[in-house]
Short mmCIF file of C-alpha atoms and ligand atoms in Angstrom, two decimals:
data_model
loop_
_atom_site.label_atom_id
_atom_site.label_comp_id
_atom_site.label_asym_id
_atom_site.label_seq_id
_atom_site.Cartn_x
_atom_site.Cartn_y
_atom_site.Cartn_z
CA MET F 9 0.00 0.00 0.00
CA LEU F 10 2.71 2.42 1.06
CA THR F 11 6.47 1.99 0.82
CA ILE F 12 8.84 4.65 2.09
CA LYS F 13 12.56 4.11 1.57
CA ASP F 14 15.46 6.00 3.14
CA LEU F 15 13.39 9.14 3.50
CA SER F 16 15.04 12.34 4.66
CA VAL F 17 13.29 15.70 4.86
CA ARG F 18 15.09 18.97 5.38
CA TYR F 19 12.93 22.10 5.56
CA PRO F 20 14.08 25.29 3.79
CA THR F 21 14.86 26.69 7.27
CA GLY F 22 17.63 24.08 7.53
CA THR F 23 15.83 21.84 10.04
CA LEU F 24 16.46 18.17 9.33
CA ALA F 25 13.10 16.67 10.37
CA LEU F 26 13.59 13.06 9.19
CA ASP F 27 16.80 11.20 8.53
CA GLY F 28 16.78 7.89 6.69
CA VAL F 29 13.30 6.59 7.54
CA SER F 30 11.96 3.44 5.90
CA LEU F 31 8.48 2.07 6.39
CA SER F 32 6.13 -0.24 4.60
CA LEU F 33 2.43 -0.66 5.14
CA ALA F 34 0.42 -3.48 3.60
CA ALA F 35 -3.16 -3.08 2.35
CA GLY F 36 -5.54 -3.42 5.28
CA GLU F 37 -2.76 -3.14 7.86
CA PHE F 38 -2.90 -0.74 10.83
CA VAL F 39 0.40 0.69 12.06
CA ALA F 40 0.97 3.29 14.76
CA ILE F 41 3.92 5.63 15.20
CA VAL F 42 4.82 7.10 18.57
CA GLY F 43 7.64 9.48 19.28
CA PRO F 44 8.54 12.65 21.13
CA SER F 45 7.08 15.99 20.11
CA GLY F 46 8.93 17.57 17.19
CA CYS F 47 10.58 14.34 16.01
CA GLY F 48 9.02 14.55 12.53
CA LYS F 49 5.81 12.48 12.81
CA SER F 50 3.60 15.03 11.07
CA THR F 51 6.30 15.55 8.46
CA LEU F 52 6.26 11.81 7.76
CA LEU F 53 2.47 11.76 7.32
CA LYS F 54 2.61 14.78 5.01
CA VAL F 55 5.15 13.01 2.83
CA ALA F 56 2.99 9.85 2.86
CA ALA F 57 -0.01 11.94 1.75
CA GLY F 58 1.99 13.56 -1.05
CA LEU F 59 1.64 17.02 0.53
CA LEU F 60 5.39 17.37 0.99
CA ALA F 61 8.22 16.16 -1.26
CA PRO F 62 11.10 14.10 0.14
CA THR F 63 14.52 15.76 0.24
CA GLU F 64 16.02 12.30 -0.23
CA GLY F 65 14.54 8.84 -0.59
CA SER F 66 11.38 7.56 -2.21
CA VAL F 67 7.68 7.15 -1.51
CA ALA F 68 5.46 4.71 -3.42
CA LYS F 69 1.73 4.15 -2.98
CA THR F 70 -0.58 1.68 -4.66
CA SER F 71 -3.62 3.95 -4.30
CA ASP F 72 -4.40 7.65 -4.34
CA HIS F 73 -7.55 7.16 -2.27
CA ILE F 74 -6.16 8.71 0.87
CA GLY F 75 -8.00 10.08 3.87
CA PHE F 76 -6.23 12.46 6.26
CA VAL F 77 -7.61 13.09 9.75
CA PHE F 78 -6.04 15.91 11.77
CA GLN F 79 -6.28 16.85 15.43
CA ASP F 80 -8.40 19.85 14.49
CA PRO F 81 -11.68 18.72 12.89
CA THR F 82 -11.57 21.75 10.52
CA LEU F 83 -15.30 21.79 9.77
CA LEU F 84 -16.85 24.75 7.97
CA PRO F 85 -18.91 26.51 10.68
CA TRP F 86 -21.66 27.72 8.34
CA ARG F 87 -22.41 24.26 6.98
CA SER F 88 -24.41 21.52 8.70
CA VAL F 89 -22.74 18.20 9.54
CA ARG F 90 -24.30 16.72 6.40
CA LYS F 91 -23.07 19.55 4.17
CA ASN F 92 -19.60 19.30 5.68
CA VAL F 93 -19.51 15.58 5.00
CA GLU F 94 -20.73 16.12 1.43
CA LEU F 95 -18.06 18.74 0.76
CA ILE F 96 -15.27 16.50 -0.54
CA GLY F 97 -17.83 14.71 -2.74
CA GLU F 98 -18.84 18.11 -4.14
CA LEU F 99 -15.23 19.08 -4.79
CA ARG F 100 -14.56 15.77 -6.52
CA GLY F 101 -17.60 16.19 -8.76
CA MET F 102 -19.69 13.33 -7.33
CA SER F 103 -23.31 13.53 -8.44
CA ARG F 104 -25.79 14.96 -5.93
CA ASP F 105 -27.51 11.61 -5.42
CA ASP F 106 -24.24 9.74 -4.94
CA ARG F 107 -22.82 12.16 -2.44
CA GLN F 108 -26.06 12.36 -0.46
CA LYS F 109 -26.19 8.60 -0.25
CA ALA F 110 -22.52 8.34 0.69
CA ALA F 111 -22.92 11.11 3.30
CA THR F 112 -25.96 9.43 4.88
CA GLU F 113 -23.99 6.19 5.12
CA ALA F 114 -20.82 7.82 6.51
CA ILE F 115 -22.81 9.86 9.06
CA ALA F 116 -24.61 6.71 10.24
CA LYS F 117 -21.29 4.86 10.55
CA VAL F 118 -19.96 7.44 13.01
CA GLY F 119 -23.24 7.55 14.95
CA LEU F 120 -24.27 11.10 14.03
CA SER F 121 -27.52 10.44 12.13
CA ASP F 122 -29.58 12.44 14.65
CA PHE F 123 -27.28 15.44 14.28
CA ALA F 124 -26.86 15.58 10.50
CA GLN F 125 -28.67 18.93 10.19
CA ASP F 126 -26.82 20.60 13.06
CA ARG F 127 -24.00 23.13 12.77
CA PRO F 128 -20.56 22.19 14.15
CA SER F 129 -20.72 24.88 16.88
CA THR F 130 -23.64 23.06 18.55
CA LEU F 131 -21.72 19.77 18.82
CA SER F 132 -19.30 18.46 21.46
CA GLY F 133 -15.60 18.05 20.62
CA GLY F 134 -16.03 14.29 20.21
CA MET F 135 -18.99 14.74 17.87
CA ARG F 136 -17.06 17.23 15.75
CA MET F 137 -14.26 14.70 15.45
CA ARG F 138 -16.84 12.09 14.37
CA ALA F 139 -18.10 14.49 11.70
CA SER F 140 -14.52 14.95 10.53
CA LEU F 141 -14.11 11.16 10.32
CA ALA F 142 -17.34 10.84 8.33
CA ARG F 143 -16.14 13.53 5.93
CA THR F 144 -12.97 11.55 5.32
CA LEU F 145 -14.83 8.23 4.93
CA ILE F 146 -17.13 9.51 2.18
CA THR F 147 -14.39 9.01 -0.42
CA ARG F 148 -13.86 5.38 0.71
CA PRO F 149 -10.14 5.81 1.35
CA GLU F 150 -7.85 2.81 1.06
CA LEU F 151 -5.24 4.51 3.21
CA MET F 152 -6.21 6.51 6.30
CA LEU F 153 -3.61 8.80 7.84
CA PHE F 154 -4.33 9.99 11.38
CA ASP F 155 -2.25 12.80 12.88
CA GLU F 156 -2.89 12.78 16.64
CA PRO F 157 -6.60 12.87 15.90
CA PHE F 158 -7.84 12.69 19.49
CA GLY F 159 -5.19 14.76 21.23
CA ALA F 160 -7.56 17.57 22.13
CA LEU F 161 -10.29 15.35 23.64
CA ASP F 162 -10.93 14.20 27.18
CA GLU F 163 -9.94 10.65 28.09
CA LEU F 164 -13.39 9.02 27.94
CA THR F 165 -14.30 10.58 24.60
CA ARG F 166 -10.91 9.60 23.30
CA ALA F 167 -11.32 5.95 24.31
CA LYS F 168 -14.77 5.86 22.71
CA LEU F 169 -13.46 7.36 19.46
CA CYS F 170 -10.66 4.80 19.38
CA ASP F 171 -13.31 2.07 19.63
CA ASP F 172 -15.15 3.73 16.74
CA VAL F 173 -12.04 3.94 14.59
CA GLN F 174 -11.41 0.26 15.23
CA THR F 175 -14.98 -0.60 14.23
CA LEU F 176 -14.60 1.44 11.02
CA PHE F 177 -11.25 -0.20 10.31
CA VAL F 178 -12.68 -3.70 10.75
CA ALA F 179 -15.70 -2.86 8.54
CA ASP F 180 -13.97 -0.86 5.78
CA GLN F 181 -10.57 -2.58 5.80
CA PHE F 182 -8.55 0.49 4.91
CA ALA F 183 -4.85 0.58 5.75
CA GLY F 184 -4.21 2.88 8.71
CA LEU F 185 -1.19 4.90 9.76
CA LEU F 186 -1.75 6.54 13.13
CA VAL F 187 0.54 9.09 14.74
CA THR F 188 -0.10 9.51 18.44
CA HIS F 189 1.74 10.22 21.65
CA SER F 190 -0.59 7.93 23.55
CA ILE F 191 1.16 4.57 23.88
CA SER F 192 -2.05 2.79 24.93
CA GLU F 193 -3.96 4.25 21.96
CA ALA F 194 -1.22 2.99 19.64
CA VAL F 195 -1.27 -0.52 21.14
CA TYR F 196 -5.07 -0.66 21.22
CA LEU F 197 -5.44 0.17 17.53
CA ALA F 198 -2.36 -1.07 15.72
CA GLU F 199 -0.89 -4.38 14.62
CA ARG F 200 2.58 -3.00 15.25
CA VAL F 201 3.90 0.12 16.85
CA LEU F 202 6.92 1.96 15.44
CA VAL F 203 8.89 4.09 17.86
CA MET F 204 10.70 7.20 16.65
CA THR F 205 13.72 8.89 18.18
CA ASP F 206 14.15 12.60 18.86
CA ARG F 207 14.63 14.82 15.82
CA PRO F 208 15.89 14.08 13.28
CA GLY F 209 13.39 11.26 13.44
CA ARG F 210 14.47 7.69 12.79
CA PHE F 211 12.89 4.47 13.89
CA ALA F 212 14.30 3.18 17.16
CA GLY F 213 12.40 -0.08 16.86
CA GLU F 214 9.09 -1.81 16.40
CA VAL F 215 6.79 -3.62 18.82
CA PRO F 216 4.34 -6.20 17.46
CA VAL F 217 0.89 -6.21 19.06
CA PRO F 218 -0.33 -9.77 19.75
CA PHE F 219 -4.12 -9.22 19.55
CA ASP F 220 -6.65 -10.03 16.82
CA TYR F 221 -9.41 -7.64 15.75
CA PRO F 222 -11.95 -6.75 16.92
CA ARG F 223 -10.39 -5.97 20.27
CA PRO F 224 -12.74 -5.56 23.21
CA PRO F 225 -12.34 -2.19 25.02
CA ASP F 226 -11.34 -3.90 28.28
CA ILE F 227 -8.35 -5.55 26.61
CA ARG F 228 -6.62 -2.35 27.78
CA TYR F 229 -6.61 -3.73 31.34
CA THR F 230 -5.02 -7.12 30.62
CA PRO F 231 -1.45 -8.05 31.62
CA GLU F 232 -0.60 -8.79 27.96
CA PHE F 233 -1.64 -5.25 27.01
CA ALA F 234 0.47 -3.79 29.84
CA LYS F 235 3.43 -5.87 28.69
CA THR F 236 3.09 -4.54 25.13
CA THR F 237 2.83 -0.91 26.24
CA ALA F 238 5.89 -1.45 28.46
CA GLY F 239 7.77 -2.70 25.40
CA VAL F 240 6.94 0.52 23.52
CA TYR F 241 7.81 2.65 26.53
CA SER F 242 11.24 1.07 26.91
CA LEU F 243 12.07 1.89 23.27
CA LEU F 244 11.12 5.53 23.89
CA GLN F 245 13.69 5.85 26.66
CA PRO F 246 17.03 7.20 25.46
CA PRO F 247 19.82 4.65 26.02
CA SER F 248 21.42 5.26 29.40
CA THR F 249 25.09 6.14 29.56
CA SER F 250 27.62 5.76 32.34
CA GLU F 251 27.26 9.49 33.09
CA ASP F 252 23.62 9.01 34.07
CA GLY F 253 22.75 10.07 37.57
CA LYS F 254 25.91 12.05 38.14
N1 ADP B 307 7.02 23.98 7.57
C1 ADP B 307 8.11 23.83 8.37
N2 ADP B 307 9.20 24.61 8.18
C2 ADP B 307 10.29 24.46 8.98
N3 ADP B 307 10.40 23.56 9.96
C3 ADP B 307 9.33 22.78 10.19
C4 ADP B 307 8.14 22.86 9.41
N4 ADP B 307 7.25 21.94 9.86
C5 ADP B 307 7.88 21.31 10.88
N5 ADP B 307 9.12 21.80 11.07
C6 ADP B 307 10.11 21.35 12.06
O1 ADP B 307 10.42 19.98 11.78
C7 ADP B 307 10.49 19.23 12.98
C8 ADP B 307 9.50 18.10 12.95
O2 ADP B 307 8.19 18.65 12.97
P1 ADP B 307 6.87 17.76 12.97
O3 ADP B 307 6.94 16.82 11.83
O4 ADP B 307 5.70 18.67 13.03
O5 ADP B 307 7.04 16.95 14.35
P2 ADP B 307 5.96 16.11 15.21
O6 ADP B 307 4.72 15.98 14.41
O7 ADP B 307 6.64 14.84 15.53
O8 ADP B 307 5.75 16.92 16.47
C9 ADP B 307 10.29 20.23 14.12
O9 ADP B 307 11.53 20.64 14.59
C10 ADP B 307 9.55 21.38 13.47
O10 ADP B 307 9.82 22.58 14.11
MG1 MG B 308 2.79 16.61 14.76
#
């Protein structure tokens, strides 16, 4: 689905954001990336989406049907949920019937059918994020890129939205690449978790997640889950040196 080889990105300001990153994502696979703030995670997703060109290295995709979900739901405030969800269909020249049907379906999938006529300002943060997900789903993406999509939400809403993303993933079978700084979110959703180092970002390692889908929400409280999150956490720690503690 997505193959990135020896990718380096240097911004015009001189900042080297990524240095020699390789990654491959199979169709229908869900991979999470965790790493410290500023290590180049968003840069990597932008390159994957084709929004930013590599300085060095290559990016290959088998599909251009890409959905991008950001932390900010970026809904148009003067449009209803339905009209926001229809927007990308409008821009892509889908017929009115097709986009209305697709919007109805996408809105139902994220549980917002009763709020389709409402404006974003009347919705909670979690509901706005659902509307943003529905808007992305309308194009039936084969690759979904998530850039810390739930970072601004409270813990309960966040956990519920993770469940919803998993349900959508199991139903629609897109490939998913999720950037998050929540280790438990990464382990809950992904088949493997890639850990990035401080900038310039490289991969410090990878932790496989030993659970099948669908995963019940309370899997988060099992010893196996804790062991997996501990594995990710240990990769995030910088290697200790003999000077430590002095
Ligand atoms: N448009 C830009 N121009 C210059 N530097 C940038 C730009 N975008 C990001 N950076 C820098 O590149 C590094 C990686 O940024 P980013 O990919 O946003 O990190 P992350 O998403 O992991 O927090 C940071 O040091 C950031 O300041
Ligand atoms: Mg970022």
